[in-house]
XYZ file of C-alpha atoms in Angstrom:
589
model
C 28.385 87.103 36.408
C 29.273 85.051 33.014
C 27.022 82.408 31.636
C 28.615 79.346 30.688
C 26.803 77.247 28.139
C 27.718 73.891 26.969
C 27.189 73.112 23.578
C 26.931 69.071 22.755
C 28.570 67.212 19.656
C 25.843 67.257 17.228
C 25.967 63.449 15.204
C 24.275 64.282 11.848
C 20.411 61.751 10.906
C 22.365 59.931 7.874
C 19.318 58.952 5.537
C 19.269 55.245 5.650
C 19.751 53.730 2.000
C 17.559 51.399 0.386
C 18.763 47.633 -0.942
C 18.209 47.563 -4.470
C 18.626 44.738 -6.789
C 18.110 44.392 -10.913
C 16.584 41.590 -12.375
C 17.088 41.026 -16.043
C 16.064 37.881 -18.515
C 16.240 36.398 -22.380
C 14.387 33.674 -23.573
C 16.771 32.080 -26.317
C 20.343 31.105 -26.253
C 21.892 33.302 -29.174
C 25.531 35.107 -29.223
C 23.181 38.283 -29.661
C 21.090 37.181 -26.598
C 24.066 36.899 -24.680
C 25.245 40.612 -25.630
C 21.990 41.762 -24.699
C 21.900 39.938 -20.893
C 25.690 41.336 -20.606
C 24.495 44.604 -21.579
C 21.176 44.663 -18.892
C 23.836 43.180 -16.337
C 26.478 45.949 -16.743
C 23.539 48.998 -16.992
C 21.792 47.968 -13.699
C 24.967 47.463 -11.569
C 26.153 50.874 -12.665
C 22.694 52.455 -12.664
C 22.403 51.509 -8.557
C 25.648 51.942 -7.703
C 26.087 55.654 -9.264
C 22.710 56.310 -6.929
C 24.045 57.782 -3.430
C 20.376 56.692 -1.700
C 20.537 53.440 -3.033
C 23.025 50.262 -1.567
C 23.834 47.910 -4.269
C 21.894 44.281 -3.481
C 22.814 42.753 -6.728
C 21.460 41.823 -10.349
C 20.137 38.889 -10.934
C 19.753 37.091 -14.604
C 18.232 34.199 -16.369
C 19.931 33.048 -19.276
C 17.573 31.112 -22.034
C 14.970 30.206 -20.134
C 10.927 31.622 -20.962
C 9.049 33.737 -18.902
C 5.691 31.911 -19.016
C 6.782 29.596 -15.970
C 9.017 30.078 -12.441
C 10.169 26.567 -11.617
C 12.689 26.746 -14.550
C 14.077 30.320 -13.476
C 16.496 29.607 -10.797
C 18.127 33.164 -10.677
C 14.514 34.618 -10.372
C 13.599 32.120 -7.752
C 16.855 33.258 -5.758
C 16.090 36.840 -5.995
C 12.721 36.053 -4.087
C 14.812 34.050 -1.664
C 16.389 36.834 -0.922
C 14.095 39.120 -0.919
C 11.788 37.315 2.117
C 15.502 37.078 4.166
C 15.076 40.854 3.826
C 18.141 41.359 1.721
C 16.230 43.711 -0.745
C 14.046 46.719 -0.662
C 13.614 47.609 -4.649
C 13.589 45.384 -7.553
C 14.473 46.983 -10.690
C 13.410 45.265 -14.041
C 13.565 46.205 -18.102
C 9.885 45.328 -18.700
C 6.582 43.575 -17.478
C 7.761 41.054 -20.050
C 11.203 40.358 -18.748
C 9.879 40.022 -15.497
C 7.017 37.098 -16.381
C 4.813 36.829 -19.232
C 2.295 35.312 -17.023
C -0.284 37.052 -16.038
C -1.201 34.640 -13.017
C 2.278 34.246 -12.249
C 3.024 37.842 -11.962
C 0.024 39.919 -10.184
C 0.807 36.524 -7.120
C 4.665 37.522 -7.445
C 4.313 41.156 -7.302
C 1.182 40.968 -4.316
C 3.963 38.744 -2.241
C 6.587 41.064 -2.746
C 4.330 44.210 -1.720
C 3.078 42.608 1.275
C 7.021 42.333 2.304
C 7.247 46.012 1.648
C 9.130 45.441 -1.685
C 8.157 47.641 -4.217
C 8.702 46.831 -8.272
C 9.923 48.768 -10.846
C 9.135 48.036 -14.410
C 11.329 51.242 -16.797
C 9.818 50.801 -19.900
C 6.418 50.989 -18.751
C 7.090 53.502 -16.050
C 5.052 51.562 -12.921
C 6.101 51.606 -9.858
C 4.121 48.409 -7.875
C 3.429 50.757 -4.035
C 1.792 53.541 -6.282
C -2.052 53.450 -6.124
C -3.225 52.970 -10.329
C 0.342 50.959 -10.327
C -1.214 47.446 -10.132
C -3.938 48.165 -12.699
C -1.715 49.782 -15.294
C 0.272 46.276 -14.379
C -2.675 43.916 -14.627
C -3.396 45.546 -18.057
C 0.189 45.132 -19.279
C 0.646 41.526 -18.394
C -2.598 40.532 -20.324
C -0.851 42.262 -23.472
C 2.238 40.459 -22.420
C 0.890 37.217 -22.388
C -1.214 37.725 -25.178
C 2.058 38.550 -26.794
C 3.644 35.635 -25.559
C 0.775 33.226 -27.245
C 0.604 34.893 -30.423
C 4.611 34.199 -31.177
C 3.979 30.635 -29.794
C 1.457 30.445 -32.919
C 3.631 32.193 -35.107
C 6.776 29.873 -34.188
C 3.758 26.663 -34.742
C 3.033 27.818 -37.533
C 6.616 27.797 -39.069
C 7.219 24.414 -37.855
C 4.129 23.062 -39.445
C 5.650 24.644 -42.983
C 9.123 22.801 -42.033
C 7.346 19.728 -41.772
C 5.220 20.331 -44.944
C 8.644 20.053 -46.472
C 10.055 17.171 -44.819
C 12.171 19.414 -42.643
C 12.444 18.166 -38.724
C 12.375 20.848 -36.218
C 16.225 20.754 -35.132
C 18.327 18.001 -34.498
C 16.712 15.937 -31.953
C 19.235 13.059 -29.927
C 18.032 9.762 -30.964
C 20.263 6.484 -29.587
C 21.574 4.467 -32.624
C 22.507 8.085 -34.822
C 24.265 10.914 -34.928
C 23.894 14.484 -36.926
C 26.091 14.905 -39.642
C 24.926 18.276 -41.330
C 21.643 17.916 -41.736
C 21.561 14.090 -42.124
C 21.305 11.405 -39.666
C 24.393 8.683 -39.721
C 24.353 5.242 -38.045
C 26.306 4.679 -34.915
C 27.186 1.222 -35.837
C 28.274 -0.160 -31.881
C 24.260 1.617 -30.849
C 23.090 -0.025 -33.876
C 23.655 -3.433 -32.814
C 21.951 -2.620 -29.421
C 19.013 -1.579 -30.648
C 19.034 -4.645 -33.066
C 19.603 -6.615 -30.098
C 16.108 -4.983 -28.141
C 14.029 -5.644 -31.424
C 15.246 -9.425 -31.196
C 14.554 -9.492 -27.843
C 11.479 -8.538 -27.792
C 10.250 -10.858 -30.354
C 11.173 -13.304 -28.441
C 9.168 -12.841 -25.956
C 12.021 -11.575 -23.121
C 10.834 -8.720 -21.316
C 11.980 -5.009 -21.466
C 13.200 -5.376 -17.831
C 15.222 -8.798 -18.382
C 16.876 -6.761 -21.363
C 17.615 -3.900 -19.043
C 19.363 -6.258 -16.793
C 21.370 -7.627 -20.192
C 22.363 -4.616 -21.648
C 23.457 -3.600 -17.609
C 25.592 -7.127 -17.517
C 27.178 -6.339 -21.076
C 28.254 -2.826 -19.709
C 26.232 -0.769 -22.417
C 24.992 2.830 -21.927
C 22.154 5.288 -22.548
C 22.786 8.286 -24.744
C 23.856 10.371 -22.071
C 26.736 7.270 -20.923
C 24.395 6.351 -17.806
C 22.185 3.144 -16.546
C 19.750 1.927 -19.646
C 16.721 2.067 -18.063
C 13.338 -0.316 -19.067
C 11.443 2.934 -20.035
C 14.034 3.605 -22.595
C 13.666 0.463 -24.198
C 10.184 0.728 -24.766
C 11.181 4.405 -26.280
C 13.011 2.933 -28.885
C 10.492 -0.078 -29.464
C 7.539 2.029 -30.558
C 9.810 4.951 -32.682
C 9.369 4.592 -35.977
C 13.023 6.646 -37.152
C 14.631 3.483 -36.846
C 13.290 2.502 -39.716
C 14.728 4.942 -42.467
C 11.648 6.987 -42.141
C 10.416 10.204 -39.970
C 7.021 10.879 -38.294
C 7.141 14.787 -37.403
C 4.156 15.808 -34.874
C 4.370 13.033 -32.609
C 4.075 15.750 -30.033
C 2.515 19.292 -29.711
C 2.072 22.224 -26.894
C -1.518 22.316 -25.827
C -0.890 25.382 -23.850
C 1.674 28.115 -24.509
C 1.625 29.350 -21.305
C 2.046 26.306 -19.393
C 4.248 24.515 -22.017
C 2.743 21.089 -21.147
C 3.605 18.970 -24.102
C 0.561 15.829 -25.012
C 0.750 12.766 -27.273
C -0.793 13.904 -30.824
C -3.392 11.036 -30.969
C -5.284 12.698 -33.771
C -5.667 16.196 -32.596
C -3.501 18.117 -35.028
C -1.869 16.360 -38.613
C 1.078 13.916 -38.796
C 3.342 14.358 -41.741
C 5.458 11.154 -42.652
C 8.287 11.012 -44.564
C 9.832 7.952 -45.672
C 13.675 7.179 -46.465
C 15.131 10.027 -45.012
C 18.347 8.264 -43.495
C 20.026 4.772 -43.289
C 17.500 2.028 -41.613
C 18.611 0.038 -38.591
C 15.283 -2.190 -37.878
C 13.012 -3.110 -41.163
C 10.171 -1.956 -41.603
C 8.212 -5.366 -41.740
C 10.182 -6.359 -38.531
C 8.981 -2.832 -37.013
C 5.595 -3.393 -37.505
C 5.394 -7.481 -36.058
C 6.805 -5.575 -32.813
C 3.887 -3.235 -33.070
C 1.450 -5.821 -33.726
C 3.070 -7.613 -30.639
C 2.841 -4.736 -28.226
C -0.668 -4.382 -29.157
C -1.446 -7.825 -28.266
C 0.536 -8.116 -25.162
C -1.611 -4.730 -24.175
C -4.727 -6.123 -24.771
C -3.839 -9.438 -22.547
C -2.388 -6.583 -19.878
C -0.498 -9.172 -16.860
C -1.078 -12.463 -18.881
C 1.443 -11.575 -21.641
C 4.402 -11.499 -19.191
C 5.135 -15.168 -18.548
C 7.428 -14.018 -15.993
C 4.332 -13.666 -13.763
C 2.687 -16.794 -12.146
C -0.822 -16.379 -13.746
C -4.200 -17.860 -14.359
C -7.438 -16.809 -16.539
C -8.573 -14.666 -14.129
C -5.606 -12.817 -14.005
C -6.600 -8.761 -14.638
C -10.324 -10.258 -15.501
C -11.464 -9.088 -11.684
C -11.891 -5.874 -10.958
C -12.768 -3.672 -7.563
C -16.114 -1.522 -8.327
C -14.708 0.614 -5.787
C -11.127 1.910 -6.620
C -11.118 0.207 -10.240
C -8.080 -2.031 -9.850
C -7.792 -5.454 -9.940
C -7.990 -8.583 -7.884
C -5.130 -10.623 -7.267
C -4.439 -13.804 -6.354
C -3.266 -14.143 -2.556
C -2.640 -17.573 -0.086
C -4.191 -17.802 3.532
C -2.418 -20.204 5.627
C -4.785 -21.679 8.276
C -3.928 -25.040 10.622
C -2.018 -27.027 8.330
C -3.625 -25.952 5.324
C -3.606 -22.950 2.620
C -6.305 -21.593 1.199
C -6.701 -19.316 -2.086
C -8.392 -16.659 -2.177
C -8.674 -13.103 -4.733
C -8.491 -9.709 -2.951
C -8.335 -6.090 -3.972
C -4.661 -5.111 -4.671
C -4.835 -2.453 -2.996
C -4.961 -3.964 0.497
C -1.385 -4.973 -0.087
C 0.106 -0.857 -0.075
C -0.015 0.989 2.475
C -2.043 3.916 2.796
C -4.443 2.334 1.054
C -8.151 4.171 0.221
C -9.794 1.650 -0.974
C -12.653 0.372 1.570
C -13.484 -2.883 -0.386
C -14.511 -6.065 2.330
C -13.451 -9.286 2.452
C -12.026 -11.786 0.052
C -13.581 -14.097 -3.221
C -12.367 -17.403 -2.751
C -11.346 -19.537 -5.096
C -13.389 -22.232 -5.137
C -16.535 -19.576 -4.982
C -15.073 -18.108 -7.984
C -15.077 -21.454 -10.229
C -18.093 -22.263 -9.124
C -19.932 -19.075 -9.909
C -17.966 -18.505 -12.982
C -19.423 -22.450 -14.627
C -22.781 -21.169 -13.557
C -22.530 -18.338 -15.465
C -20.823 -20.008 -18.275
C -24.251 -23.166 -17.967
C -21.308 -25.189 -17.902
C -20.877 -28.243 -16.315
C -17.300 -27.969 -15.737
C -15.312 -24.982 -16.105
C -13.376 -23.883 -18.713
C -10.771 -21.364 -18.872
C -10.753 -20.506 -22.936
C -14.475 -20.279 -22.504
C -14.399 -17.963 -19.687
C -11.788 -15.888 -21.670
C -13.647 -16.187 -24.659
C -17.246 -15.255 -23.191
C -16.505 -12.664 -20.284
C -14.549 -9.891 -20.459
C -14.218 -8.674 -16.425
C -15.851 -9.298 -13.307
C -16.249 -6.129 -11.179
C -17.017 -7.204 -6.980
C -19.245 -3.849 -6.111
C -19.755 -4.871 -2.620
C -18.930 -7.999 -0.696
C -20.498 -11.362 -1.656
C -21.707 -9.446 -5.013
C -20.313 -10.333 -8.673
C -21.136 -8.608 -11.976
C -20.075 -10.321 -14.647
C -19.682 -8.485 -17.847
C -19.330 -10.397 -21.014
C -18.057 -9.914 -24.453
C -21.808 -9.763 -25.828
C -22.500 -6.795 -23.622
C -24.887 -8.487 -21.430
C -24.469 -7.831 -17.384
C -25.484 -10.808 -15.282
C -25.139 -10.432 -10.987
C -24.006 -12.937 -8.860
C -24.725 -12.928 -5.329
C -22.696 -15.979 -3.448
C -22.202 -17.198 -0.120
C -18.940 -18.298 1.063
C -19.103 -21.805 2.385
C -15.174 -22.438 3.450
C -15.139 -22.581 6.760
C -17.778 -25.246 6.447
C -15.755 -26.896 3.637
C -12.303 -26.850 5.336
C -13.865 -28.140 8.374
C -13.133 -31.861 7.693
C -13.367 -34.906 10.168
C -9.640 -34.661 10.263
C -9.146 -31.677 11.141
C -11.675 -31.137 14.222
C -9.990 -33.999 14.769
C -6.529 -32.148 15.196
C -8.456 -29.024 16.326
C -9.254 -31.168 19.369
C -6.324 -32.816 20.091
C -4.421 -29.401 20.257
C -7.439 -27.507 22.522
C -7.150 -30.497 24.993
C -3.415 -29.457 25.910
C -3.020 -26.565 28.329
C -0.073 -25.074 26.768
C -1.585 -25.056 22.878
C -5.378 -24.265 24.428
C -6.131 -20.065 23.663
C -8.044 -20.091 26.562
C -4.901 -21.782 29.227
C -6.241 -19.396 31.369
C -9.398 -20.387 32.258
C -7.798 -23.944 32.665
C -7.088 -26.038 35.824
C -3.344 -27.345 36.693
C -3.699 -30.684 35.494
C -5.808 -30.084 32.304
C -4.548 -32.059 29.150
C -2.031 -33.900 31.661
C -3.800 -36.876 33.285
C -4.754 -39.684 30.660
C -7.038 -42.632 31.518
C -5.091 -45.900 31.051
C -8.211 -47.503 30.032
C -9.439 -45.607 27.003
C -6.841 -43.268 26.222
C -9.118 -40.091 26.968
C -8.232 -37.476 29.358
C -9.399 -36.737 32.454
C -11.544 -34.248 33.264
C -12.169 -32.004 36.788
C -15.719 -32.081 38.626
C -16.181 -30.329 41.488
C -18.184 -32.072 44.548
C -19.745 -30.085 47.302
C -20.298 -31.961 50.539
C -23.092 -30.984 53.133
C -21.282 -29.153 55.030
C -20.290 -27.276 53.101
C -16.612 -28.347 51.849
C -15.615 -28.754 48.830
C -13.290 -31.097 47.038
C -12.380 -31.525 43.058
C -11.689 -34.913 41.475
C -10.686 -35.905 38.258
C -12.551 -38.356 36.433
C -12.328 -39.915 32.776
C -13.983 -38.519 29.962
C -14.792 -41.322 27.990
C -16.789 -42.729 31.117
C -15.146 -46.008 31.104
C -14.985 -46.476 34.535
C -11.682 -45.861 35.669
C -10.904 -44.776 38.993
C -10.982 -41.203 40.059
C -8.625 -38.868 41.564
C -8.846 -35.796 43.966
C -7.246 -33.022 42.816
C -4.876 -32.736 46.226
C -3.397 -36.303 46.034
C -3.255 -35.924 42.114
C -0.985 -32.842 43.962
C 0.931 -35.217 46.510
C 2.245 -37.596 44.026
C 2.969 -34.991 41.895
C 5.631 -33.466 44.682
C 6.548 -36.529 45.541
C 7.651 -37.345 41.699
C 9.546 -34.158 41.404
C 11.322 -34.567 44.856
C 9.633 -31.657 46.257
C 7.599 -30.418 49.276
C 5.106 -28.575 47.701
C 3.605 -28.614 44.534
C 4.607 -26.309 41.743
C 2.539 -26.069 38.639
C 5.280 -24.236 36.693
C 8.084 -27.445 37.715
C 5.204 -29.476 36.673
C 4.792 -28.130 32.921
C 8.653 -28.076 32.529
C 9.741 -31.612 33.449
C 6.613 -33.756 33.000
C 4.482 -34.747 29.847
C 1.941 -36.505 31.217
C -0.139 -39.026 33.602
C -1.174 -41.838 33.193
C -3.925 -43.790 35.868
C -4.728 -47.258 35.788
C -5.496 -49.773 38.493
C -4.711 -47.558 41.063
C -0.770 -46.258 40.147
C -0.646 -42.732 38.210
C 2.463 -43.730 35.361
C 4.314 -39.910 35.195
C 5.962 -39.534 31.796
C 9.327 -37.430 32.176
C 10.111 -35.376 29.031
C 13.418 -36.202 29.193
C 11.854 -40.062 28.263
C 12.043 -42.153 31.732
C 9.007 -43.123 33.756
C 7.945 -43.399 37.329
C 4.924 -44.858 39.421
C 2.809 -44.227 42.130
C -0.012 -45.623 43.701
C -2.785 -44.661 45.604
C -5.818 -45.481 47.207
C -8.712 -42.848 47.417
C -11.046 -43.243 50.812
C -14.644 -42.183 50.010
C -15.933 -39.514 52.564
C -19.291 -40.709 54.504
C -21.044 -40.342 57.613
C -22.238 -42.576 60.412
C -26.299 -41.971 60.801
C -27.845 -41.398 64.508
C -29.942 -44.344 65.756
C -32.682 -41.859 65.062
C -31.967 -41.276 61.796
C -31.592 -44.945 61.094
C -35.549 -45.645 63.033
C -36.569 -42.901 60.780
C -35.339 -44.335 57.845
C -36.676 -47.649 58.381
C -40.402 -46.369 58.973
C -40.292 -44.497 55.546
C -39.631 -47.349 54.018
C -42.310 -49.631 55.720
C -44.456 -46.993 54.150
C -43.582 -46.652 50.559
C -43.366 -50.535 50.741
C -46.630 -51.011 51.101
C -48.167 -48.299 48.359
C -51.720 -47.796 49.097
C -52.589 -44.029 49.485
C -52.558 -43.822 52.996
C -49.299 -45.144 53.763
C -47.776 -42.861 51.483
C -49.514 -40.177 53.212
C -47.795 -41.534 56.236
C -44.676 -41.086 55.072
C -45.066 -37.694 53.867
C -46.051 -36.539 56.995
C -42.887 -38.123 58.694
C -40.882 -36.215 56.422
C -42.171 -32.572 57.297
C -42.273 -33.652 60.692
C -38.691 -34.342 60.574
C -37.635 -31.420 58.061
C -39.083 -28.851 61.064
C -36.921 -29.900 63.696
C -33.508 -29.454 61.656
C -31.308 -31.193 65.155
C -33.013 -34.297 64.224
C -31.516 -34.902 60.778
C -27.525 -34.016 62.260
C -25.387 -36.933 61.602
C -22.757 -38.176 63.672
């Protein structure tokens, strides 16, 4: 018998290829630099795409930009983008130093990458980042490369400091008011006028943000052609080149690596050189500004007379968070109060966790005592202290000009002090109504409502408990005057009755009537809506009609205190817990 065997269709294990990208950088913008980027672009897109195993993912390339720092390399930043979306498998790169000449920057870069499974390679050194000695021979290498990197920072320093030796600026900076022609600097005339315009400004006193809003109004432009910003005006208030002269080394890198730039306040030499180029401000005019900044920095708030200030403007300061005190207005019942707080209570998020608040009057008071004055004195206080720093609440140190420290402690007296005869006066007009009271809860219906016709004082609720056992509440006047009373439930009755209705409603009541008003027997109810109407009334007072018992009782007590010797009032006592034990006795009819 045959054998039949089936044979399947084999499909051939294709090797999957791996995404591989180029990176490639130059640090200065030259026609040769550009030749060489071209050159690294056009070798590393042939180089992967002539490899059968390898799929082409790209080059990326930085044009002009240094390899001490990331944030500037946008191409380099995309390429990492890229390579966490998984678009990329092997990174391809010149050099160690054409990759970053950071050390820092490029054992963190290459560890990321490895952990994605990405592996580095650097040609001229021959490393490959997923071999084992790879990262040491890399960690070496980078140290050299930075190294490197520092050393031609020095070298290019040191050529700049011969330039300016000479008089030579380093390149043609942009500087509002000129423009390069060859090597010389030429007066914009229209710019000219605007900066003339900020120096005359300032001098007289206007602000760098009320010329801002000027120089917005008359249409006029930066350098670049946008908004002419405050900060920019300062700029050209404090630079020196628009006087005919050049200061070179206003600036220097601290830190190669980094490339941090600080203000040269005496760290390295300054090299001045005088009547390079046309002047625009005069020197002598130059230097009353400076001599005016100086002094308006010294007075810090109180040289803007924009601001509303006093003399102890920027004189307070929080020992806490270090800032300063400012002046702030508490409105209480028909009254404002000043008082001086930490700043930093008005931002949010604040951190500082300074109590309470100096008030004003404190704060002259303290301030002559300090002073042994009698009466205070602001251009002696400005004269004699120099800043008052609140440690803790209710605590001043005073520090003045002579160096000496004295401490304050003070307590604040203003609620006493605001507390006039007036106004508890007005305090307790307002608590007697029920609708201006904070505690209208706790208040009867007719509280604040029913006035004594007599005196003028409101009536007041007293609650009587009869013996047995009921209870009734009646309104009576305050100022004890005599006036009639009321019970609460026919103060209720007339009430109804006033408002047409059946039953009384306390809510009706607030909305249509002001008040009550009870003399001689007629409650007077005040409409709000200004008309009047009367009622009158005639309480009955609740008694009880004694048992002939009672009344004999009653009578022999009496003989008995009348006649005060001991044993009558003996007598009488014992009548009394003779009666108290037999409780039918004392029942009234």
């Amino acid at each position: 018998m045959r054998t039949i065997r089936k044979i399947e269709r084999s499909i051939p294990n294709l090797k999957q290829r791996k995404k591989v990208a180029a990176y490639a950088r130059v640090s200065m913008e030259s026609e040769r630099m550009h030749h060489s980027l071209s050159a690294q672009v056009s070798y590393y897109s042939s180089l992967i795409q002539k490899n059968p195993d390898w799929e082409y993912a790209g080059v990326y390339a930085d044009y002009g930009i240094s390899g001490t720092g990331m944030k500037k390399r946008q191409e380099f930043l995309r390429m990492l983008e890229d390579a966490e979306a998984g678009k990329i498998d092997i990174i391809l790169t010149k050099s160690i130093q054409r990759f970053a000449r950071n050390t820092v920057d490029l054992l963190r870069t290459v560890r990321h990458l490895k952990e994605l499974g990405i592996e580095v390679w650097f040609e001229k050194e021959n490393i490959h980042t997923m071999s084992g000695d790879g990262e040491l021979m890399m960690t070496i290498l980078a140290s050299f490369a930075q190294e490197e990197s520092r050393s031609i920072s020095e070298n290019v320093r040191w050529r700049v400091k011969k330039r300016f030796e000479k008089g030579i600026p380093n390149g043609r900076f942009r500087i509002y008011g000129y423009r390069w022609k060859g090597n010389q600097l030429v007066v914009k005339p229209e710019e000219a006028a605007v900066v003339k315009f900020i120096y005359a400004n300032f001098l007289k006193g206007v602000s760098a943000e009320t010329t801002e809003k000027q120089l917005e109004e008359q249409g006029v432009n930066s350098f670049n052609g946008k908004h002419f910003g405050n900060s920019s005006i300062r700029m050209i208030l404090q630079n020196i080149t628009y006087t005919g002269n050049m200061l070179f080394q206003k600036e220097y890198v601290a830190d190669p690596i980094t490339g941090k730039s600080k203000i040269n306040h005496g760290e390295l030499p300054q090299y001045f050189v005088e009547n390079t180029h046309e002047a625009i401000i005069p020197m002598e005019i130059y230097k009353k500004v400076q001599d005016e900044r100086e002094r308006r920095k010294k007075l810090g708030a109180l040289a803007n007379w924009s601001i509303n200030t006093c003399c102890f403007t920027s004189k307070i300061k929080c020992g806490i968070c270090g800032k300063s005190f400012v002046h702030t207005v508490r409105k209480k019942l028909n009254s404002e109060e000043d008082y001086w707080s930490c700043c930093s209570h008005k931002k949010k998020g604040r951190t500082c966790c300074s109590k309470g608040g100096i008030p004003h009057q404190i704060l002259v008071q303290e301030c002559t005592k300090v002073l042994g004055l009698s009466e205070f004195d602001e251009k002696i206080f400005l004269s004699r202290v120099d800043k008052i720093v609140i440690p803790e609440q209710h605590v001043m140190v005073f520090h003045m000009e002579s160096g000496e420290q004295i401490t304050r402690q003070w307590v604040s007296t203003a609620r006493k002090d605001c507390w006039t005869r007036e106004r508890r006066k007005a305090w307790g007009e307002r608590h007697k109504l029920k609708s201006t009271n904070p505690n209208r809860n706790m208040f009867h219906e007719f509280t604040g409502f029913i006035k004594c016709g007599k005196c003028g004082e409101n009536y007041r609720s007293e609650q009587t408990t009869y013996a047995d056992g009921e209870k009734e509440r009646y309104w009576r006047c305050a100022g004890k005057c005599g006036n009639e009373s009321i019970k609460s439930s026919t103060m209720k009755k007339l009430t109804a009755s006033v408002l047409g209705m059946n039953f009384f409603d306390e809510g009706e009541m607030d909305e249509l009537l002001e008040k009550a008003v009870i003399q001689n027997g007629t409650v007077m109810f005040y409409f709000k809506d200004g008309h009047t109407e009367i009622r009158t009334y005639q309480e009955r007072k609740r008694g009880y009609h004694h048992s002939k018992a009672y009344r004999a009782y009653m009578r022999e007590v009496m003989q008995f205190a009348k006649n005060g010797d001991p044993e009558s009032k003996a007598k009488a006592m014992e009548l009394k817990k003779e009666w108290k034990r037999d409780d039918n006795r004392w029942q009234r009819q």
